[in-house]
Amino acid sequence: GPNGPLGISEDLSGLGVGTYTITVTDVLGCSSTSSITLVGPPPIIAMATAHVYPNGSNLSCANSADGSINLSLSGGHPPYTVAWSGPNSFVGSGINLSGLAQGLYTAVITDANGCSTSVHITLVAPTPINVGITTSQYSGGTQVSCSGTADGTITATVSGGSPGYQLHWTGPDGFTSTSATLTGLAPGAYSLTVTDLSGCSTTIPVVLSAPPAITVSAVLSDYNGAQVSCSGNDGSINLTIGGGQPGYQFDWSGPNGFASQAEDLTGLAAGTYGVTVCDVNVCSAQRTYALQAR
């Protein structure tokens, strides 16, 4: 046979393709020779191709499930049966598959004679859109310096996906923008949607916070309804400060050129005193107190 002598048996089995020759010799030494060629079917040829999107990947977006595979078959002995397996316990049959996620897919093809072969193909997704966000930072961890101000900033840096990005911001009070860097922002909830050249998109929320407003309350000296007694120069103002970012500074002014940077005042004459309280972010609050004499 094709691989050498096969012995002296009359009948043979388990043979492969090729030409086999038999020589038969009788008891008198007479002989005859005959040959036979065993022919097999052509091998099963399977070729799997995946759809390619304009972004060069097999899926339109990083998290999409819109891949497709086409299987072409020849050889063997039709009809064929096809058994697919893939990621996330995927199973399928047939030569055309669609709605596929990224990952490795394997098809086992079996023909009518029970002969089989397998083919593998990997669907590749584009890189996801990545958005980096940086914001302004003030003492105390807020992104806006003072209550009632609008000095926050947001900067977006985009990568991945298919470059050619479009940005769309929304925010409080109808705010919209298409810029990568935003300035002069009030506190509140902002949202950025980035769409790439392939139409893939991602949305990122950003919240800007502001410190609470500076609160100033005062306890004034009390001499039966007046703040300075008849002896004079004994009025006082004791402040209690809240809100803002602690680390307060005080700037007092009053009658006759009075000035002080103390929080609480004593030994005051009658008159009107004004104070400006500033926190570490230079946020401020102003108050005025009138001391009356008996």
Coordinates of C-alpha atoms in Angstrom, one line a residue:
G1 CA 0.0 0.0 0.0
P2 CA 1.0 3.7 0.0
N3 CA 2.9 3.3 3.3
G4 CA 4.6 -0.1 2.6
P5 CA 3.7 -3.8 3.0
L6 CA 0.4 -4.6 4.7
G7 CA 0.9 -8.4 5.3
I8 CA -0.7 -11.5 4.0
S9 CA -4.4 -11.1 5.1
E10 CA -7.0 -11.7 2.4
D11 CA -9.1 -8.7 3.4
L12 CA -8.0 -5.3 4.6
S13 CA -9.8 -2.5 6.6
G14 CA -9.0 0.8 8.1
L15 CA -7.3 2.0 4.9
G16 CA -6.4 5.5 3.8
V17 CA -6.5 6.9 0.3
G18 CA -3.9 5.6 -2.2
T19 CA -3.2 2.7 -4.5
Y20 CA -3.1 -0.9 -3.0
T21 CA -1.6 -3.9 -4.8
I22 CA -2.2 -7.6 -4.1
T23 CA -0.2 -10.5 -5.3
V24 CA -1.9 -13.9 -5.0
T25 CA 0.2 -17.1 -5.2
D26 CA -1.2 -20.6 -5.3
V27 CA 0.4 -23.8 -4.0
L28 CA 2.2 -24.4 -7.3
G29 CA 3.8 -21.0 -7.2
C30 CA 1.6 -19.5 -9.8
S31 CA 0.8 -15.8 -9.1
S32 CA -1.3 -12.9 -10.2
T33 CA -1.2 -9.3 -9.3
S34 CA -4.0 -6.7 -9.2
S35 CA -4.2 -3.1 -8.0
I36 CA -7.0 -0.8 -6.7
T37 CA -7.0 2.9 -5.8
L38 CA -9.0 4.2 -2.9
V39 CA -10.1 7.8 -3.4
G40 CA -11.4 10.1 -0.6
P41 CA -13.5 13.2 -0.8
P42 CA -11.8 16.6 -0.9
P43 CA -11.1 18.1 2.5
I44 CA -13.7 20.4 4.1
I45 CA -12.5 24.0 3.5
A46 CA -14.0 26.6 5.9
M47 CA -13.2 30.3 5.8
A48 CA -14.7 32.8 8.3
T49 CA -14.7 36.5 7.5
A50 CA -16.0 39.3 9.8
H51 CA -17.5 42.6 8.9
V52 CA -15.2 45.6 9.3
Y53 CA -16.6 49.0 10.2
P54 CA -15.0 52.3 9.0
N55 CA -13.2 52.5 12.3
G56 CA -11.2 49.4 11.3
S57 CA -12.7 47.2 14.0
N58 CA -15.4 44.5 13.8
L59 CA -17.8 46.4 16.1
S60 CA -19.1 49.9 15.7
C61 CA -18.4 50.9 19.3
A62 CA -16.5 49.6 22.3
N63 CA -19.6 48.2 24.1
S64 CA -21.7 47.4 21.0
A65 CA -23.0 43.9 20.0
D66 CA -23.3 44.5 16.2
G67 CA -20.6 42.3 14.9
S68 CA -21.2 39.8 12.1
I69 CA -19.5 36.7 10.6
N70 CA -19.9 35.0 7.3
L71 CA -18.7 31.4 6.8
S72 CA -18.0 30.0 3.4
L73 CA -17.7 26.2 3.0
S74 CA -16.5 23.9 0.2
G75 CA -15.1 20.4 -0.1
G76 CA -16.2 17.4 2.0
H77 CA -19.6 15.9 1.3
P78 CA -22.5 18.4 1.7
P79 CA -24.8 19.0 3.4
Y80 CA -22.9 20.5 6.3
T81 CA -23.9 21.2 9.9
V82 CA -22.3 24.1 11.7
A83 CA -22.0 24.5 15.5
W84 CA -20.8 27.8 16.8
S85 CA -19.5 28.7 20.3
G86 CA -18.3 32.0 21.6
P87 CA -17.9 34.4 24.5
N88 CA -20.5 34.7 27.2
S89 CA -21.7 31.1 26.6
F90 CA -22.7 32.0 23.0
V91 CA -23.9 29.1 20.8
G92 CA -25.3 29.3 17.3
S93 CA -25.6 27.5 13.9
G94 CA -25.6 28.5 10.3
I95 CA -23.1 30.2 8.0
N96 CA -24.2 33.8 8.8
L97 CA -24.1 35.3 12.3
S98 CA -25.0 38.8 13.4
G99 CA -25.5 40.8 16.6
L100 CA -22.2 39.6 18.0
A101 CA -20.1 41.0 20.8
Q102 CA -16.3 41.1 20.8
G103 CA -14.4 37.9 21.5
L104 CA -13.2 34.5 20.0
Y105 CA -15.8 32.5 18.0
T106 CA -15.3 28.9 16.9
A107 CA -17.2 26.9 14.3
V108 CA -17.2 23.1 14.0
I109 CA -18.3 22.0 10.6
T110 CA -19.4 18.4 10.0
D111 CA -20.3 17.0 6.5
A112 CA -22.7 14.2 5.5
N113 CA -20.0 11.6 6.0
G114 CA -19.3 12.7 9.6
C115 CA -16.0 14.4 8.6
S116 CA -15.3 17.6 10.5
T117 CA -13.1 20.6 10.7
S118 CA -13.0 23.8 12.8
V119 CA -12.3 27.5 12.2
H120 CA -11.7 30.3 14.6
I121 CA -12.2 34.0 14.3
T122 CA -11.9 36.9 16.8
L123 CA -14.1 40.0 16.7
V124 CA -12.2 43.1 17.8
A125 CA -14.0 46.2 19.3
P126 CA -12.6 49.7 19.0
T127 CA -11.0 51.2 22.1
P128 CA -13.6 52.9 24.3
I129 CA -13.9 56.6 24.5
N130 CA -12.0 57.8 27.5
V131 CA -12.8 61.2 29.1
G132 CA -10.6 62.7 31.7
I133 CA -12.1 65.5 33.8
T134 CA -10.2 68.2 35.8
T135 CA -11.9 70.9 37.8
S136 CA -10.9 74.0 39.8
Q137 CA -10.1 73.2 43.4
Y138 CA -10.4 75.7 46.3
S139 CA -9.6 75.3 50.0
G140 CA -12.0 73.0 51.6
G141 CA -12.4 70.8 48.5
T142 CA -15.0 72.8 46.7
Q143 CA -14.8 73.7 43.0
V144 CA -16.4 77.2 43.3
S145 CA -14.7 79.6 45.7
C146 CA -17.6 81.3 47.4
S147 CA -21.3 81.0 47.8
G148 CA -23.1 83.0 45.1
T149 CA -20.0 83.3 42.8
A150 CA -19.4 81.7 39.4
D151 CA -15.7 81.0 39.1
G152 CA -15.6 77.2 38.7
T153 CA -13.7 75.6 35.8
I154 CA -13.9 72.2 34.0
T155 CA -11.5 70.8 31.5
A156 CA -12.2 67.6 29.5
T157 CA -9.5 65.5 27.8
V158 CA -10.8 62.9 25.3
S159 CA -9.0 59.9 23.9
G160 CA -9.8 56.5 22.4
G161 CA -12.7 55.7 20.1
S162 CA -12.5 57.3 16.7
P163 CA -11.0 60.8 16.9
G164 CA -13.0 63.6 15.5
Y165 CA -14.9 64.1 18.8
Q166 CA -18.0 66.3 19.3
L167 CA -18.6 67.6 22.9
H168 CA -22.0 68.7 24.2
W169 CA -22.3 70.1 27.8
T170 CA -25.4 70.8 29.7
G171 CA -25.7 72.4 33.1
P172 CA -27.8 74.4 35.6
D173 CA -30.1 77.1 34.4
G174 CA -30.1 76.0 30.7
F175 CA -26.3 76.0 30.4
T176 CA -24.9 74.5 27.2
S177 CA -21.4 74.5 25.6
T178 CA -19.3 72.6 23.0
S179 CA -15.9 73.6 24.4
A180 CA -13.4 71.3 26.0
T181 CA -12.6 73.9 28.7
L182 CA -15.3 75.7 30.6
T183 CA -14.8 78.7 32.9
G184 CA -16.9 81.1 35.0
L185 CA -19.2 78.2 36.2
A186 CA -21.7 78.4 39.0
P187 CA -22.1 75.4 41.3
G188 CA -24.4 72.6 40.1
A189 CA -24.6 69.4 38.1
Y190 CA -23.1 69.4 34.7
S191 CA -23.1 66.6 32.1
L192 CA -20.8 66.0 29.1
T193 CA -21.7 63.8 26.2
V194 CA -18.8 62.9 23.8
T195 CA -19.6 61.5 20.4
D196 CA -16.8 60.2 18.2
L197 CA -16.4 60.0 14.4
S198 CA -18.1 56.6 14.3
G199 CA -21.2 57.9 16.2
C200 CA -20.2 56.2 19.5
S201 CA -20.8 58.2 22.6
T202 CA -20.3 58.3 26.3
T203 CA -21.7 60.6 29.0
I204 CA -19.8 61.9 32.1
P205 CA -21.4 63.7 35.0
V206 CA -19.5 66.5 36.8
V207 CA -20.7 68.2 40.0
L208 CA -19.3 71.6 41.1
S209 CA -19.9 72.5 44.7
A210 CA -19.5 75.7 46.6
P211 CA -18.9 76.4 50.3
P212 CA -21.9 77.5 52.4
A213 CA -22.3 81.3 52.7
I214 CA -20.4 83.0 55.5
T215 CA -22.8 83.6 58.4
V216 CA -22.2 86.4 60.9
S217 CA -24.1 86.9 64.2
A218 CA -23.3 89.2 67.0
V219 CA -24.0 89.7 70.6
L220 CA -23.9 93.4 71.7
S221 CA -23.4 94.7 75.2
D222 CA -26.6 95.6 77.0
Y223 CA -27.0 98.4 79.5
N224 CA -30.8 98.4 80.0
G225 CA -31.4 98.7 76.3
A226 CA -28.4 100.7 75.4
Q227 CA -25.1 99.3 74.3
V228 CA -22.8 101.9 76.0
S229 CA -23.4 103.0 79.6
C230 CA -23.4 106.5 80.8
S231 CA -19.8 106.2 81.8
G232 CA -18.9 105.6 78.1
N233 CA -16.4 103.5 76.2
D234 CA -17.6 100.2 77.6
G235 CA -19.6 98.8 74.6
S236 CA -18.7 95.4 73.1
I237 CA -19.4 93.3 70.0
N238 CA -18.9 89.6 70.2
L239 CA -19.1 87.8 66.8
T240 CA -20.0 84.2 65.9
I241 CA -18.9 83.1 62.4
G242 CA -20.0 80.1 60.4
G243 CA -20.0 78.9 56.8
G244 CA -17.3 79.7 54.2
Q245 CA -14.0 78.1 54.8
P246 CA -12.6 78.7 58.3
G247 CA -9.4 80.8 58.7
Y248 CA -11.4 84.0 58.9
Q249 CA -9.9 87.6 58.9
F250 CA -11.7 90.6 60.2
D251 CA -11.6 94.3 59.2
W252 CA -13.4 96.7 61.4
S253 CA -14.1 100.4 61.0
G254 CA -15.9 102.8 63.3
P255 CA -16.2 106.3 64.5
N256 CA -13.3 108.7 64.9
G257 CA -11.1 106.6 62.6
F258 CA -11.5 103.4 64.7
A259 CA -10.0 100.2 63.0
S260 CA -9.3 96.7 64.3
Q261 CA -8.6 93.2 63.0
A262 CA -9.9 91.4 66.1
E263 CA -12.9 89.2 66.0
D264 CA -14.5 90.6 69.1
L265 CA -14.4 94.2 70.3
T266 CA -14.6 95.7 73.7
G267 CA -14.2 99.2 75.2
L268 CA -16.2 100.8 72.4
A269 CA -17.7 104.2 72.3
A270 CA -21.2 104.9 70.9
G271 CA -21.4 104.9 67.1
T272 CA -21.7 102.7 64.1
Y273 CA -19.2 99.9 63.5
G274 CA -18.8 98.0 60.3
V275 CA -17.0 94.7 59.8
T276 CA -15.9 92.7 56.7
V277 CA -15.3 89.0 57.4
C278 CA -13.1 87.2 54.8
D279 CA -12.4 83.4 54.7
V280 CA -9.4 81.6 53.3
N281 CA -10.9 81.7 49.8
V282 CA -11.3 85.5 50.1
C283 CA -15.1 85.1 50.3
S284 CA -16.5 87.9 52.3
A285 CA -19.6 89.1 54.3
Q286 CA -20.2 92.6 55.7
R287 CA -22.2 93.6 58.7
T288 CA -23.0 96.9 60.5
Y289 CA -23.8 97.4 64.2
A290 CA -24.9 100.6 65.9
L291 CA -24.1 101.1 69.6
Q292 CA -26.2 103.6 71.4
A293 CA -25.3 105.3 74.7
R294 CA -27.6 105.8 77.6

